[in-house]
mmCIF file of C-alpha atoms in Angstrom:
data_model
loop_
_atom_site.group_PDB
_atom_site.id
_atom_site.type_symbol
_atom_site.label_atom_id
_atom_site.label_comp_id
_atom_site.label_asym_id
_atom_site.label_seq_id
_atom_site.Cartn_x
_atom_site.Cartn_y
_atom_site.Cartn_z
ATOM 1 C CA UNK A 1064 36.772 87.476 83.745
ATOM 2 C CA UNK A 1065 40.674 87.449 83.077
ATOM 3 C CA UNK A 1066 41.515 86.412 79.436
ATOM 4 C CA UNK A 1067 44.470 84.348 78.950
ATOM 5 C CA UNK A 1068 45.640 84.591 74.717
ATOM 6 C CA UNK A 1069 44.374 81.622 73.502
ATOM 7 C CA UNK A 1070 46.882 81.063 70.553
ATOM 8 C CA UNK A 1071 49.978 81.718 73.538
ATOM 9 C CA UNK A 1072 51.073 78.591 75.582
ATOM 10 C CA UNK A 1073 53.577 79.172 78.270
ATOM 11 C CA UNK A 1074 55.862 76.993 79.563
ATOM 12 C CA UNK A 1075 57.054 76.830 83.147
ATOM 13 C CA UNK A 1076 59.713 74.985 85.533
ATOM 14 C CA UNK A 1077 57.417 72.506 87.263
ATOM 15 C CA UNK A 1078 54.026 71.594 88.028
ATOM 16 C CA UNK A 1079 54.394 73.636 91.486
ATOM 17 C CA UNK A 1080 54.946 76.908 89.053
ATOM 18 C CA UNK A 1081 51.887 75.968 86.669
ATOM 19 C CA UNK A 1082 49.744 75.840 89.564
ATOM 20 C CA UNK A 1083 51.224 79.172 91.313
ATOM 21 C CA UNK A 1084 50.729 80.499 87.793
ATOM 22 C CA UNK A 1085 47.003 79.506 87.414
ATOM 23 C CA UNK A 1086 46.061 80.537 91.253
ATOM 24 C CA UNK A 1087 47.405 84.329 90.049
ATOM 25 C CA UNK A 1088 45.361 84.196 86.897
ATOM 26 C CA UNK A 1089 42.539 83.710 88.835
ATOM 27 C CA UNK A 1090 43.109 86.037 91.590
ATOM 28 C CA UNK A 1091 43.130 88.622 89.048
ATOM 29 C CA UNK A 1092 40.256 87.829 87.854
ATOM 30 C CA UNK A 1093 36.755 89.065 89.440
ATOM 31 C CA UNK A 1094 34.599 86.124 88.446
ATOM 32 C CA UNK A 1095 37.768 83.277 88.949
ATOM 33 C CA UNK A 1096 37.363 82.266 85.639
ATOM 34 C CA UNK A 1097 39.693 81.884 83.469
ATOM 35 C CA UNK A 1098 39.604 81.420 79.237
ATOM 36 C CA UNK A 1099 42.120 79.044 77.555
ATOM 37 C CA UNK A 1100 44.430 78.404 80.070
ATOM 38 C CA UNK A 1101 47.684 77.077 78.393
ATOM 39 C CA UNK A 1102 50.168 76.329 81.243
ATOM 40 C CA UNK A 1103 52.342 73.529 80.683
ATOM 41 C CA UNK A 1104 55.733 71.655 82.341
ATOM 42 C CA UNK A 1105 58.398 70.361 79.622
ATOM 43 C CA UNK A 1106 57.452 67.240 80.798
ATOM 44 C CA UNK A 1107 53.314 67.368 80.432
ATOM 45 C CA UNK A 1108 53.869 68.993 76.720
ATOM 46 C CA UNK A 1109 56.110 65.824 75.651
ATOM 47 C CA UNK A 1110 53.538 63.595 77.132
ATOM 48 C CA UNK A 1111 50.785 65.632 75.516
ATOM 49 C CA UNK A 1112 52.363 65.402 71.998
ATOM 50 C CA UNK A 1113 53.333 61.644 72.566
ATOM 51 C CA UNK A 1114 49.929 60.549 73.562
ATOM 52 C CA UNK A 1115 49.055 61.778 69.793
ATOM 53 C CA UNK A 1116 51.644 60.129 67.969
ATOM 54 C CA UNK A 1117 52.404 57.270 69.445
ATOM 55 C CA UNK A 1118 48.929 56.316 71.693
ATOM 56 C CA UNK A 1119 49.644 52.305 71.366
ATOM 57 C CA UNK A 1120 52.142 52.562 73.066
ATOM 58 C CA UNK A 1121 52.482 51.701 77.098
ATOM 59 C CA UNK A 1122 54.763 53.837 79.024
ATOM 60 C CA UNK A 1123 57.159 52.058 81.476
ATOM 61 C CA UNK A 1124 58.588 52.752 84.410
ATOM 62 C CA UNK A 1125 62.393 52.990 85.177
ATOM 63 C CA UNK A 1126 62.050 50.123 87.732
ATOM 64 C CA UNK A 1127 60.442 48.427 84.536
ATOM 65 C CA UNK A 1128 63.479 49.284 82.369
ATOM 66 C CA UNK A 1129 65.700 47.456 85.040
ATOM 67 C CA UNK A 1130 63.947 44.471 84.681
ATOM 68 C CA UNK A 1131 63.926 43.827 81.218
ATOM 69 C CA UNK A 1132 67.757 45.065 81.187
ATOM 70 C CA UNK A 1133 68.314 42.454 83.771
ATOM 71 C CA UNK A 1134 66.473 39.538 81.737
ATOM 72 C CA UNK A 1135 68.461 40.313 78.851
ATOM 73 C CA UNK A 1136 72.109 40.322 80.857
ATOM 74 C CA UNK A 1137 71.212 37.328 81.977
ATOM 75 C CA UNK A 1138 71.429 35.754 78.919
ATOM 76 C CA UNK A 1139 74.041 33.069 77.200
ATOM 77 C CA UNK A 1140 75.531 35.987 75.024
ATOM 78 C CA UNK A 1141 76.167 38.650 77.708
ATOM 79 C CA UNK A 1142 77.301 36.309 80.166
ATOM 80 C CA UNK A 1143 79.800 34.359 78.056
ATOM 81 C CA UNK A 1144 80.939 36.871 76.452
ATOM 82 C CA UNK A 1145 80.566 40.677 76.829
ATOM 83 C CA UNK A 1146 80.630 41.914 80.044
ATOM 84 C CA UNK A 1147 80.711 38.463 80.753
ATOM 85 C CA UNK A 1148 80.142 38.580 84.650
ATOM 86 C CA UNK A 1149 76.508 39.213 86.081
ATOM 87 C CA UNK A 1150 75.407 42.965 85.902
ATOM 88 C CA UNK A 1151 74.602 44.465 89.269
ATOM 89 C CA UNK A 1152 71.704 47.576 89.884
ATOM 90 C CA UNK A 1153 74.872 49.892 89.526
ATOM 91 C CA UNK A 1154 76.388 48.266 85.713
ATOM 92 C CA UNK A 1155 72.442 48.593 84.808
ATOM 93 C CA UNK A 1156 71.731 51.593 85.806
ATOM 94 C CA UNK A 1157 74.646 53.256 83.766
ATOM 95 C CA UNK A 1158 73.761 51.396 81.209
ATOM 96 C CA UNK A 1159 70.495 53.010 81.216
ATOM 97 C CA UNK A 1160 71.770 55.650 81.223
ATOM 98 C CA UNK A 1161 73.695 55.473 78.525
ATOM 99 C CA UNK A 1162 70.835 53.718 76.214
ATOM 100 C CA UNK A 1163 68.662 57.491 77.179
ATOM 101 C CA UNK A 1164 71.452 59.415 75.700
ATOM 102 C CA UNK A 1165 72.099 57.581 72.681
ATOM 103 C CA UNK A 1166 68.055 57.713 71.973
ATOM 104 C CA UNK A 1167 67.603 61.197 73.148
ATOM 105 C CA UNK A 1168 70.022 62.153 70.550
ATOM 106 C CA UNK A 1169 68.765 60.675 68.014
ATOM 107 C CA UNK A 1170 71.315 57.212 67.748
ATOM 108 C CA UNK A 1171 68.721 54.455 66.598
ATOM 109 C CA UNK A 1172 70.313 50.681 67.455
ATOM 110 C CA UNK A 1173 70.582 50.433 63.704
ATOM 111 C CA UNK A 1174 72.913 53.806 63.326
ATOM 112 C CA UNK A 1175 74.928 52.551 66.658
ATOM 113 C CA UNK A 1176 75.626 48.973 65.193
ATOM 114 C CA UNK A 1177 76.879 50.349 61.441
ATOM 115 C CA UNK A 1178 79.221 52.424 63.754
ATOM 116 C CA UNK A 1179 80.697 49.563 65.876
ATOM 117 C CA UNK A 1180 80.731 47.972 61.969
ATOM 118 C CA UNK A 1181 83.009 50.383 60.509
ATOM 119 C CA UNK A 1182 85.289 50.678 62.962
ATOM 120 C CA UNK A 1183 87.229 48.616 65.030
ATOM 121 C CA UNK A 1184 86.080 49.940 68.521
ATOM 122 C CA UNK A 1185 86.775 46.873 70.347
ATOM 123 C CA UNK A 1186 83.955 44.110 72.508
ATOM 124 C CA UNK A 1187 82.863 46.321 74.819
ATOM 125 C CA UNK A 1188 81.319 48.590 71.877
ATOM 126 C CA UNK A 1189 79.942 46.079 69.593
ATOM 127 C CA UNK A 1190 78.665 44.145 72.397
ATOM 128 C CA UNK A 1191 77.087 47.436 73.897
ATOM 129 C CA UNK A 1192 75.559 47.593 70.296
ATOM 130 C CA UNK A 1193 73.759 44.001 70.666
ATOM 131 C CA UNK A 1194 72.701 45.030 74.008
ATOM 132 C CA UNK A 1195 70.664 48.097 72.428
ATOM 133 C CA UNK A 1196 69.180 46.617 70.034
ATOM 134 C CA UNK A 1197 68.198 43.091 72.424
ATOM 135 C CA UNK A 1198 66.701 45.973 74.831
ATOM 136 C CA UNK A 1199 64.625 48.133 71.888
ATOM 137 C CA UNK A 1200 63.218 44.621 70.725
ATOM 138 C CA UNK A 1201 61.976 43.881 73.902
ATOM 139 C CA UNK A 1202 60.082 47.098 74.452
ATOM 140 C CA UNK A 1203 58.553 46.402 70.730
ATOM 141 C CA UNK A 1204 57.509 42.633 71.804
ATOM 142 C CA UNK A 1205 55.645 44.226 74.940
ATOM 143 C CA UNK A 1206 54.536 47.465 73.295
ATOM 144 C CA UNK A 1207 56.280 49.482 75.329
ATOM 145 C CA UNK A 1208 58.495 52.815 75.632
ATOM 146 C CA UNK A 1209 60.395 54.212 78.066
ATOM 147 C CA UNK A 1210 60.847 58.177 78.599
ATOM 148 C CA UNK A 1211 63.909 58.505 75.908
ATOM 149 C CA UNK A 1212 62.070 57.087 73.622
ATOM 150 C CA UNK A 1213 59.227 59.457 73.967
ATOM 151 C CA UNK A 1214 61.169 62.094 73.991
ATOM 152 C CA UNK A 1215 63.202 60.252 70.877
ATOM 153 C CA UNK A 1216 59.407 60.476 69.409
ATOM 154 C CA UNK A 1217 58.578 64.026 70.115
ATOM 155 C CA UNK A 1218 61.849 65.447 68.867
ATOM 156 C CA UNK A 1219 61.249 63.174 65.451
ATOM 157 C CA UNK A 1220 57.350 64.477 65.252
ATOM 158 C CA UNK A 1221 58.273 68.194 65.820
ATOM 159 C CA UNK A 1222 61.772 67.718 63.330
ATOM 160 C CA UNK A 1223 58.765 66.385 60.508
ATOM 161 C CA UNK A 1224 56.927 69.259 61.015
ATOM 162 C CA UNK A 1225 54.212 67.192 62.272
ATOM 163 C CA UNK A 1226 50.039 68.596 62.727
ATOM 164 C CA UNK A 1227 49.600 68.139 66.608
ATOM 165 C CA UNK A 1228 46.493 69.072 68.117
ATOM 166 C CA UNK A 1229 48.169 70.464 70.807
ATOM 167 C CA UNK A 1230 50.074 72.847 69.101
ATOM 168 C CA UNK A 1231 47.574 73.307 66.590
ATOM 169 C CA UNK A 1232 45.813 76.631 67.803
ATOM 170 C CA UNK A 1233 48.883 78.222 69.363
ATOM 171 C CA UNK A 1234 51.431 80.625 67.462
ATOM 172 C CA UNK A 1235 53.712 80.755 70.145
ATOM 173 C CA UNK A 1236 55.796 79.887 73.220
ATOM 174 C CA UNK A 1237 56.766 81.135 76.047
ATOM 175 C CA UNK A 1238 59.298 79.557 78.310
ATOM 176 C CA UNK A 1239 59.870 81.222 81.642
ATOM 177 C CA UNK A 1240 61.152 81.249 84.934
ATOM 178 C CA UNK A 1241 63.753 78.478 84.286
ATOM 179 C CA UNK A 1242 67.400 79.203 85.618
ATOM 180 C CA UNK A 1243 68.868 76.379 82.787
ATOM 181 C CA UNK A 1244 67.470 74.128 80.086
ATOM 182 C CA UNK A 1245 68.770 70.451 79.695
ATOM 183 C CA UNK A 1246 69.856 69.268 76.981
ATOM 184 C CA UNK A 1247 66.453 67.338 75.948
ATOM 185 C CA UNK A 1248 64.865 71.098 76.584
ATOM 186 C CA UNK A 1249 67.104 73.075 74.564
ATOM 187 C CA UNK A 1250 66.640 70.216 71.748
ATOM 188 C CA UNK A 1251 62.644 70.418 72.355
ATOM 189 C CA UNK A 1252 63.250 74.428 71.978
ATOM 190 C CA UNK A 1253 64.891 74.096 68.349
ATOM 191 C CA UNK A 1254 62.608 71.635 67.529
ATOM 192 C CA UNK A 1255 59.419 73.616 68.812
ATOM 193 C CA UNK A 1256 61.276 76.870 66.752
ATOM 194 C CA UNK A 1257 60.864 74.573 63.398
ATOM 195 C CA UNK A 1258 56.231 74.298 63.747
ATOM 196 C CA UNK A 1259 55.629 77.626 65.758
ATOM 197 C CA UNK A 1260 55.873 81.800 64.528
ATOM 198 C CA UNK A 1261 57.360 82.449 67.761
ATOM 199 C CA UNK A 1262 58.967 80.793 70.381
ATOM 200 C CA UNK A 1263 60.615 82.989 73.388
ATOM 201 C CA UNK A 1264 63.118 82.049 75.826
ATOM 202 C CA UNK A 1265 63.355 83.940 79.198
ATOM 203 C CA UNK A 1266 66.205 82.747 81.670
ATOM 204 C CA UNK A 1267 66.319 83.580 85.382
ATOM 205 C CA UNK A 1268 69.458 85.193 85.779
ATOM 206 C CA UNK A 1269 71.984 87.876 87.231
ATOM 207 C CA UNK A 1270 71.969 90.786 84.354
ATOM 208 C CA UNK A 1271 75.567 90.960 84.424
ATOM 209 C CA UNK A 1272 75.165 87.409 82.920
ATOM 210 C CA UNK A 1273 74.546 88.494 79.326
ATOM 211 C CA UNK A 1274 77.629 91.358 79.445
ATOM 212 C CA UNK A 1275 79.982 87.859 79.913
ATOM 213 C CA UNK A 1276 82.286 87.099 77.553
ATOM 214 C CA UNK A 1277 81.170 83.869 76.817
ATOM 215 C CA UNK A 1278 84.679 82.275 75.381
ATOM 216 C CA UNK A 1279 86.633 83.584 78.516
ATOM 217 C CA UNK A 1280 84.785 82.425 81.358
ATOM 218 C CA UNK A 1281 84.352 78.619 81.850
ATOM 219 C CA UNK A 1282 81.028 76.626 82.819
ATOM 220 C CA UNK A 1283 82.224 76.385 86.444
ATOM 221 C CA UNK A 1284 82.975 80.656 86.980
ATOM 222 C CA UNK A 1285 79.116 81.350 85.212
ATOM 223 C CA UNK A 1286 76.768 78.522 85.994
ATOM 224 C CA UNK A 1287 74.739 80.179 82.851
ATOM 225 C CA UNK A 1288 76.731 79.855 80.135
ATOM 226 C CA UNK A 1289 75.894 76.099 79.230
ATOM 227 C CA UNK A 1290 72.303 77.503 78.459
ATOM 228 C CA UNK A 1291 73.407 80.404 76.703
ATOM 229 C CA UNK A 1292 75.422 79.470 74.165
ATOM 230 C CA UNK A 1293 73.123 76.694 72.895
ATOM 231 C CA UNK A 1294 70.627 79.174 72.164
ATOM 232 C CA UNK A 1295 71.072 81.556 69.156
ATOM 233 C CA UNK A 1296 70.398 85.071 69.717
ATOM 234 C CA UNK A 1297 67.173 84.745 67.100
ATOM 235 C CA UNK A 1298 65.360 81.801 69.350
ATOM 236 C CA UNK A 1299 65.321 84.508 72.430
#
Protein backbone atom coordinates (compact mmCIF):
# COMPACT_ATOMS: atom_id res chain seq x y z
CA UNK A 1 0.00 0.00 0.00
CA UNK A 2 1.88 3.39 -0.82
CA UNK A 3 1.24 6.09 1.89
CA UNK A 4 0.89 9.52 0.74
CA UNK A 5 1.51 12.20 4.18
CA UNK A 6 -1.75 13.00 4.99
CA UNK A 7 -1.12 16.51 6.59
CA UNK A 8 1.11 17.37 2.95
CA UNK A 9 -0.98 18.69 -0.06
CA UNK A 10 0.87 19.24 -3.24
CA UNK A 11 0.16 21.41 -5.77
CA UNK A 12 0.76 20.86 -9.46
CA UNK A 13 0.57 22.70 -13.03
CA UNK A 14 -2.65 21.20 -14.37
CA UNK A 15 -5.08 18.57 -14.05
CA UNK A 16 -2.99 16.47 -16.78
CA UNK A 17 0.03 16.57 -13.98
CA UNK A 18 -2.40 15.60 -10.97
CA UNK A 19 -3.45 12.70 -12.82
CA UNK A 20 0.25 11.67 -14.10
CA UNK A 21 1.01 12.25 -10.43
CA UNK A 22 -1.71 9.90 -8.99
CA UNK A 23 -1.12 7.03 -11.84
CA UNK A 24 2.78 6.99 -10.30
CA UNK A 25 1.53 6.81 -6.76
CA UNK A 26 -0.21 3.95 -7.60
CA UNK A 27 2.21 2.19 -9.70
CA UNK A 28 4.36 2.21 -6.78
CA UNK A 29 2.20 0.80 -4.87
CA UNK A 30 1.61 -3.19 -4.71
CA UNK A 31 -2.05 -3.19 -3.77
CA UNK A 32 -2.94 0.31 -6.08
CA UNK A 33 -4.15 1.87 -3.21
CA UNK A 34 -3.42 4.83 -2.20
CA UNK A 35 -4.04 6.81 1.51
CA UNK A 36 -4.93 10.55 1.52
CA UNK A 37 -4.24 11.55 -1.73
CA UNK A 38 -3.86 15.43 -1.74
CA UNK A 39 -3.16 16.46 -5.38
CA UNK A 40 -4.54 19.63 -6.36
CA UNK A 41 -4.42 22.39 -9.55
CA UNK A 42 -4.34 26.24 -8.39
CA UNK A 43 -7.47 26.31 -9.89
CA UNK A 44 -9.42 23.15 -8.03
CA UNK A 45 -7.89 24.51 -4.49
CA UNK A 46 -9.57 28.11 -5.13
CA UNK A 47 -12.72 26.39 -6.08
CA UNK A 48 -12.38 24.05 -3.13
CA UNK A 49 -11.94 26.93 -0.60
CA UNK A 50 -14.70 29.06 -2.39
CA UNK A 51 -17.30 26.41 -2.33
CA UNK A 52 -16.82 26.84 1.68
CA UNK A 53 -17.04 30.39 1.97
CA UNK A 54 -19.09 31.57 -0.34
CA UNK A 55 -21.54 28.25 -1.34
CA UNK A 56 -24.69 30.68 -2.30
CA UNK A 57 -23.16 31.80 -4.67
CA UNK A 58 -23.57 30.67 -8.63
CA UNK A 59 -20.51 30.72 -10.66
CA UNK A 60 -20.77 32.30 -14.17
CA UNK A 61 -19.34 31.84 -17.15
CA UNK A 62 -17.22 34.41 -19.16
CA UNK A 63 -19.77 34.26 -22.04
CA UNK A 64 -22.17 35.11 -19.01
CA UNK A 65 -20.02 38.09 -17.95
CA UNK A 66 -20.39 39.46 -21.61
CA UNK A 67 -23.87 39.51 -21.40
CA UNK A 68 -24.58 41.29 -18.44
CA UNK A 69 -21.61 43.80 -19.49
CA UNK A 70 -23.50 44.23 -22.66
CA UNK A 71 -27.02 44.92 -20.90
CA UNK A 72 -25.49 47.42 -18.83
CA UNK A 73 -23.59 49.42 -21.95
CA UNK A 74 -26.59 49.50 -23.38
CA UNK A 75 -27.98 51.69 -21.10
CA UNK A 76 -29.09 55.66 -21.17
CA UNK A 77 -25.91 56.53 -19.03
CA UNK A 78 -23.17 54.72 -21.01
CA UNK A 79 -24.54 55.54 -24.21
CA UNK A 80 -25.09 59.28 -23.71
CA UNK A 81 -22.41 59.80 -22.05
CA UNK A 82 -19.27 57.71 -21.31
CA UNK A 83 -18.03 55.82 -23.91
CA UNK A 84 -20.96 57.06 -25.44
CA UNK A 85 -20.98 54.85 -28.70
CA UNK A 86 -22.17 51.08 -28.51
CA UNK A 87 -19.46 48.68 -27.02
CA UNK A 88 -18.42 45.93 -29.38
CA UNK A 89 -17.12 42.03 -28.11
CA UNK A 90 -13.56 43.70 -28.36
CA UNK A 91 -14.38 47.26 -25.89
CA UNK A 92 -16.08 44.40 -23.56
CA UNK A 93 -13.79 42.12 -23.45
CA UNK A 94 -10.99 44.60 -22.26
CA UNK A 95 -13.15 45.82 -20.11
CA UNK A 96 -13.36 42.54 -18.53
CA UNK A 97 -10.44 42.41 -18.34
CA UNK A 98 -9.75 45.19 -16.66
CA UNK A 99 -12.78 44.70 -13.98
CA UNK A 100 -10.54 40.94 -13.12
CA UNK A 101 -7.55 42.96 -12.33
CA UNK A 102 -8.95 45.58 -10.31
CA UNK A 103 -10.86 42.64 -8.17
CA UNK A 104 -8.01 40.27 -8.20
CA UNK A 105 -6.10 42.91 -6.50
CA UNK A 106 -8.10 43.66 -4.14
CA UNK A 107 -9.86 47.28 -5.68
CA UNK A 108 -13.59 46.92 -4.40
CA UNK A 109 -16.04 49.42 -6.68
CA UNK A 110 -16.28 51.38 -3.47
CA UNK A 111 -12.21 51.94 -3.14
CA UNK A 112 -12.17 52.61 -7.17
CA UNK A 113 -14.99 55.34 -7.00
CA UNK A 114 -13.33 57.38 -3.74
CA UNK A 115 -10.28 57.33 -6.15
CA UNK A 116 -11.94 58.80 -9.31
CA UNK A 117 -13.47 61.22 -6.21
CA UNK A 118 -10.31 62.62 -5.12
CA UNK A 119 -8.82 63.22 -8.08
CA UNK A 120 -9.57 64.73 -11.15
CA UNK A 121 -8.84 61.73 -13.54
CA UNK A 122 -11.09 62.80 -16.19
CA UNK A 123 -14.79 60.81 -17.80
CA UNK A 124 -13.32 57.98 -18.93
CA UNK A 125 -12.23 57.08 -15.17
CA UNK A 126 -15.19 58.07 -13.24
CA UNK A 127 -17.38 56.66 -15.78
CA UNK A 128 -15.24 53.34 -15.73
CA UNK A 129 -16.01 53.65 -11.91
CA UNK A 130 -20.00 53.60 -12.48
CA UNK A 131 -19.50 50.86 -14.84
CA UNK A 132 -17.90 48.63 -11.92
CA UNK A 133 -20.02 49.14 -9.60
CA UNK A 134 -23.47 48.83 -12.27
CA UNK A 135 -21.61 45.36 -13.17
CA UNK A 136 -20.88 44.08 -9.24
CA UNK A 137 -24.67 44.98 -8.56
CA UNK A 138 -25.80 42.93 -11.15
CA UNK A 139 -23.92 39.81 -10.15
CA UNK A 140 -25.43 40.53 -6.43
CA UNK A 141 -29.18 40.85 -7.95
CA UNK A 142 -28.59 37.32 -9.70
CA UNK A 143 -26.39 35.78 -7.01
CA UNK A 144 -23.69 35.40 -8.97
CA UNK A 145 -19.69 35.59 -9.22
CA UNK A 146 -17.44 35.42 -11.74
CA UNK A 147 -13.75 33.85 -11.40
CA UNK A 148 -12.06 37.30 -10.01
CA UNK A 149 -14.30 37.46 -7.64
CA UNK A 150 -13.63 34.05 -6.33
CA UNK A 151 -10.38 34.44 -6.40
CA UNK A 152 -11.10 38.20 -4.80
CA UNK A 153 -12.85 35.75 -2.05
CA UNK A 154 -10.14 33.26 -1.50
CA UNK A 155 -7.35 35.78 -1.21
CA UNK A 156 -9.76 37.78 1.51
CA UNK A 157 -10.56 34.22 3.43
CA UNK A 158 -6.85 33.11 3.51
CA UNK A 159 -5.64 37.17 4.36
CA UNK A 160 -8.40 36.60 7.65
CA UNK A 161 -6.79 33.69 8.58
CA UNK A 162 -9.88 31.88 7.92
CA UNK A 163 -10.70 27.78 9.37
CA UNK A 164 -11.16 25.93 5.93
CA UNK A 165 -11.82 22.42 5.93
CA UNK A 166 -9.67 21.97 3.25
CA UNK A 167 -6.73 23.20 4.69
CA UNK A 168 -7.67 22.12 7.97
CA UNK A 169 -5.61 18.78 8.34
CA UNK A 170 -2.64 19.84 6.22
CA UNK A 171 0.63 21.65 7.61
CA UNK A 172 1.98 22.22 4.40
CA UNK A 173 2.38 22.89 0.67
CA UNK A 174 4.06 21.89 -1.91
CA UNK A 175 4.03 23.58 -5.25
CA UNK A 176 5.90 21.86 -8.04
CA UNK A 177 6.69 21.42 -11.45
CA UNK A 178 5.55 24.94 -12.50
CA UNK A 179 8.03 26.93 -14.84
CA UNK A 180 6.19 30.54 -13.53
CA UNK A 181 3.43 31.58 -11.16
CA UNK A 182 0.87 34.36 -12.20
CA UNK A 183 0.27 36.91 -10.45
CA UNK A 184 -3.14 35.51 -8.77
CA UNK A 185 -0.63 32.36 -7.83
CA UNK A 186 2.11 34.16 -6.33
CA UNK A 187 -0.72 36.26 -4.35
CA UNK A 188 -2.49 32.75 -3.39
CA UNK A 189 1.27 31.67 -2.27
CA UNK A 190 1.65 34.70 0.31
CA UNK A 191 -1.65 34.31 1.26
CA UNK A 192 -1.46 30.38 1.76
CA UNK A 193 2.20 31.35 3.74
CA UNK A 194 -0.13 33.48 6.33
CA UNK A 195 -2.65 29.78 7.63
CA UNK A 196 0.03 27.00 6.87
CA UNK A 197 3.72 25.94 8.93
CA UNK A 198 5.15 25.42 5.64
CA UNK A 199 4.62 26.25 2.30
CA UNK A 200 7.46 25.30 -0.45
CA UNK A 201 7.99 26.61 -3.79
CA UNK A 202 9.88 24.51 -6.43
CA UNK A 203 10.36 26.19 -9.98
CA UNK A 204 11.29 24.30 -13.15
CA UNK A 205 14.26 25.92 -14.24
CA UNK A 206 17.90 26.12 -15.79
CA UNK A 207 20.30 26.12 -12.48
CA UNK A 208 22.23 28.86 -13.80
CA UNK A 209 18.89 30.73 -13.19
CA UNK A 210 19.37 31.35 -9.47
CA UNK A 211 23.39 32.50 -9.98
CA UNK A 212 21.54 35.66 -12.12
CA UNK A 213 21.92 38.84 -11.02
CA UNK A 214 18.53 39.66 -10.76
CA UNK A 215 18.82 43.75 -11.14
CA UNK A 216 21.05 43.36 -14.34
CA UNK A 217 19.25 41.15 -16.51
CA UNK A 218 15.75 42.22 -17.74
CA UNK A 219 12.42 40.03 -17.91
CA UNK A 220 12.95 39.49 -21.66
CA UNK A 221 17.05 38.02 -21.35
CA UNK A 222 15.67 35.44 -18.19
CA UNK A 223 12.09 34.46 -18.74
CA UNK A 224 12.40 33.52 -14.77
CA UNK A 225 12.99 36.42 -13.13
CA UNK A 226 9.27 37.77 -12.95
CA UNK A 227 8.69 34.67 -10.61
CA UNK A 228 11.68 35.06 -8.71
CA UNK A 229 11.76 38.17 -7.39
CA UNK A 230 8.16 38.10 -6.11
CA UNK A 231 9.05 35.38 -3.93
CA UNK A 232 11.21 36.03 -0.80
CA UNK A 233 13.96 33.74 -0.18
CA UNK A 234 11.97 32.48 3.25
CA UNK A 235 8.61 31.32 1.16
CA UNK A 236 11.07 28.78 -0.92
Amino acid sequence: MSYFDPHLMLILPSPSAVAQAQERLLEESPERVILEPRLFTFERLSMEIASEIIPEKRRISRLGQDMILMNILARDKYINGWPGRPAGSGLRRQFLELLGYLKEGGVSPEQFADLAGRFEVGETFTGFAELYADYEKALQDKGLIDRSGVRYEVLSALKNRKQLRVLSPVSGIVVRDFTFLSPYQLQLIKALIRVLDQVEVNLVCPDWVFDLDLAQYSFQDNPFQETLTQIPVSYT
